[in-house]
């Protein structure tokens, strides 16, 4: 796209960059926020916070988003997976902002690397008994409690 959309891109990007600045101090290390200029897809990144999450890979994920629509209202695409060039799968959501004519101008993207949570879950799974072992332990404890109660009743009478 030509520079005819430069002013519209700046009008949309300015407030989003300010919002990103506000978010910067609250994001955890596995959360990334990226602002893309879709009029220059070959070098689209305007601003990025925690760029290590997706890595310094060339961005080619916007091919389907670069088509004109009949609607110029922002469109949110949520709960999709992004796979980085290194093979890491991220949970992602994006909002696409369009020109008055319906051309995509800006993508505001959030990517989350779920691997720290997966590592925590695996560690907890290793520390906790399996569901079958836990069920057996409850059964044994309940059985022992019943036996003890019966014995106490017998001893009393």
Tab-separated table of C-alpha atoms in Angstrom:
chain	number	residue	atom	x	y	z
A	1	UNK	CA	0.000	0.000	0.000
A	2	UNK	CA	1.079	3.523	-0.574
A	3	UNK	CA	1.713	6.279	1.903
A	4	UNK	CA	-1.841	7.608	1.410
A	5	UNK	CA	-2.707	5.766	4.625
A	6	UNK	CA	0.210	7.126	6.663
A	7	UNK	CA	-1.955	9.644	8.535
A	8	UNK	CA	-4.648	7.046	9.332
A	9	UNK	CA	-1.966	4.598	10.533
A	10	UNK	CA	-0.496	7.285	12.807
A	11	UNK	CA	-3.922	8.201	14.209
A	12	UNK	CA	-4.626	4.580	15.122
A	13	UNK	CA	-1.105	3.645	16.223
A	14	UNK	CA	-0.558	6.592	18.584
A	15	UNK	CA	-3.162	5.637	21.193
A	16	UNK	CA	-2.286	1.947	20.878
A	17	UNK	CA	1.402	2.678	21.508
A	18	UNK	CA	0.423	4.640	24.627
A	19	UNK	CA	-1.706	1.694	25.788
A	20	UNK	CA	1.269	-0.606	25.213
A	21	UNK	CA	3.444	1.660	27.367
A	22	UNK	CA	0.861	1.352	30.139
A	23	UNK	CA	0.778	-2.430	29.765
A	24	UNK	CA	4.564	-2.842	29.729
A	25	UNK	CA	4.946	-2.848	33.495
A	26	UNK	CA	2.193	-5.388	34.061
A	27	UNK	CA	3.026	-8.078	31.523
A	28	UNK	CA	4.766	-11.238	32.652
A	29	UNK	CA	7.829	-12.468	30.797
A	30	UNK	CA	5.810	-14.986	28.758
A	31	UNK	CA	3.385	-12.348	27.378
A	32	UNK	CA	4.094	-10.333	24.254
A	33	UNK	CA	2.251	-7.374	22.720
A	34	UNK	CA	3.009	-6.341	19.151
A	35	UNK	CA	1.751	-3.469	17.043
A	36	UNK	CA	2.013	-4.030	13.286
A	37	UNK	CA	1.679	-1.633	10.368
A	38	UNK	CA	-0.084	-3.797	7.792
A	39	UNK	CA	0.642	-1.329	4.992
A	40	UNK	CA	4.303	-2.423	5.178
A	41	UNK	CA	4.101	-6.180	5.843
A	42	UNK	CA	7.759	-6.795	4.948
A	43	UNK	CA	8.794	-4.748	8.019
A	44	UNK	CA	5.535	-4.367	9.893
A	45	UNK	CA	6.546	-4.088	13.548
A	46	UNK	CA	5.896	-0.608	14.922
A	47	UNK	CA	6.352	-1.482	18.592
A	48	UNK	CA	6.876	-4.683	20.531
A	49	UNK	CA	6.961	-5.531	24.222
A	50	UNK	CA	8.682	-8.778	25.283
A	51	UNK	CA	9.793	-9.593	21.755
A	52	UNK	CA	11.701	-12.603	23.055
A	53	UNK	CA	8.389	-14.505	23.314
A	54	UNK	CA	8.024	-14.941	19.550
A	55	UNK	CA	11.653	-14.287	18.763
A	56	UNK	CA	13.277	-12.253	16.013
A	57	UNK	CA	11.618	-14.226	13.245
A	58	UNK	CA	10.408	-12.624	10.041
A	59	UNK	CA	6.693	-12.001	10.289
A	60	UNK	CA	4.702	-13.610	7.486
A	61	UNK	CA	1.478	-14.310	9.350
A	62	UNK	CA	-0.514	-11.453	7.854
A	63	UNK	CA	-1.082	-12.781	4.337
A	64	UNK	CA	-4.759	-13.486	5.000
A	65	UNK	CA	-5.280	-10.201	6.841
A	66	UNK	CA	-4.124	-7.952	4.011
A	67	UNK	CA	-7.356	-8.109	2.028
A	68	UNK	CA	-9.834	-5.259	1.769
A	69	UNK	CA	-13.213	-5.665	3.467
A	70	UNK	CA	-16.535	-3.896	3.097
A	71	UNK	CA	-16.442	-3.004	6.762
A	72	UNK	CA	-14.072	-0.487	8.338
A	73	UNK	CA	-14.815	-1.419	11.973
A	74	UNK	CA	-12.033	-3.111	13.976
A	75	UNK	CA	-12.211	-6.900	13.939
A	76	UNK	CA	-10.905	-9.092	16.755
A	77	UNK	CA	-9.624	-12.585	16.094
A	78	UNK	CA	-9.218	-14.371	19.402
A	79	UNK	CA	-8.022	-17.661	20.783
A	80	UNK	CA	-5.872	-18.866	17.891
A	81	UNK	CA	-2.495	-20.571	17.841
A	82	UNK	CA	0.652	-19.078	16.371
A	83	UNK	CA	3.677	-21.260	15.652
A	84	UNK	CA	7.022	-19.487	15.630
A	85	UNK	CA	9.825	-20.362	13.215
A	86	UNK	CA	11.534	-22.176	16.105
A	87	UNK	CA	8.425	-24.376	16.530
A	88	UNK	CA	7.072	-22.812	19.721
A	89	UNK	CA	3.251	-22.642	19.884
A	90	UNK	CA	1.764	-19.448	21.285
A	91	UNK	CA	-1.800	-18.582	22.298
A	92	UNK	CA	-2.740	-15.465	20.356
A	93	UNK	CA	-5.374	-12.802	19.811
A	94	UNK	CA	-5.351	-9.837	17.433
A	95	UNK	CA	-7.447	-6.812	16.621
A	96	UNK	CA	-7.239	-5.518	13.059
A	97	UNK	CA	-7.941	-1.825	12.403
A	98	UNK	CA	-9.061	-0.750	8.924
A	99	UNK	CA	-8.998	2.418	6.839
A	100	UNK	CA	-12.209	4.244	6.024
A	101	UNK	CA	-12.210	2.309	2.735
A	102	UNK	CA	-11.820	-1.066	4.452
A	103	UNK	CA	-8.087	-1.671	3.910
A	104	UNK	CA	-6.256	-3.269	6.870
A	105	UNK	CA	-3.892	-0.779	8.476
A	106	UNK	CA	-2.902	-1.910	11.978
A	107	UNK	CA	-2.787	-5.208	13.857
A	108	UNK	CA	-2.659	-5.109	17.658
A	109	UNK	CA	-1.531	-8.598	18.700
A	110	UNK	CA	-1.132	-10.394	21.999
A	111	UNK	CA	0.862	-13.627	22.198
A	112	UNK	CA	1.254	-15.807	25.277
A	113	UNK	CA	3.775	-18.604	25.630
A	114	UNK	CA	1.984	-21.308	27.666
A	115	UNK	CA	5.126	-23.397	28.210
A	116	UNK	CA	5.871	-22.052	31.748
A	117	UNK	CA	2.400	-23.179	32.846
A	118	UNK	CA	2.900	-26.547	31.180
A	119	UNK	CA	6.211	-26.967	33.025
A	120	UNK	CA	4.538	-26.133	36.347
A	121	UNK	CA	1.760	-28.640	35.637
A	122	UNK	CA	4.291	-31.356	34.800
A	123	UNK	CA	6.223	-30.626	38.000
A	124	UNK	CA	3.058	-30.803	40.092
A	125	UNK	CA	2.013	-34.008	38.344
A	126	UNK	CA	5.384	-35.500	39.279
A	127	UNK	CA	4.901	-34.531	42.937
A	128	UNK	CA	1.290	-35.638	43.275
A	129	UNK	CA	0.090	-39.235	43.242
A	130	UNK	CA	-1.711	-40.425	40.150
A	131	UNK	CA	-5.537	-40.329	40.345
A	132	UNK	CA	-5.626	-44.131	40.760
A	133	UNK	CA	-3.139	-44.002	43.662
A	134	UNK	CA	-5.079	-41.160	45.280
A	135	UNK	CA	-8.352	-43.105	44.973
A	136	UNK	CA	-6.726	-46.193	46.546
A	137	UNK	CA	-5.383	-44.067	49.420
A	138	UNK	CA	-8.846	-42.647	50.074
A	139	UNK	CA	-10.357	-46.141	49.953
A	140	UNK	CA	-7.733	-47.487	52.339
A	141	UNK	CA	-8.179	-44.591	54.732
A	142	UNK	CA	-11.952	-44.918	54.619
A	143	UNK	CA	-11.693	-48.690	55.071
A	144	UNK	CA	-9.381	-48.238	58.047
A	145	UNK	CA	-11.729	-45.720	59.574
A	146	UNK	CA	-14.678	-48.102	59.230
A	147	UNK	CA	-12.682	-50.973	60.758
A	148	UNK	CA	-11.584	-48.742	63.644
A	149	UNK	CA	-15.179	-47.589	64.282
A	150	UNK	CA	-16.473	-51.169	64.290
A	151	UNK	CA	-13.707	-52.237	66.678
A	152	UNK	CA	-14.531	-49.338	69.022
A	153	UNK	CA	-18.206	-50.357	69.068
A	154	UNK	CA	-17.292	-54.007	69.780
A	155	UNK	CA	-14.888	-52.997	72.549
A	156	UNK	CA	-17.533	-50.763	74.131
A	157	UNK	CA	-20.213	-53.465	74.266
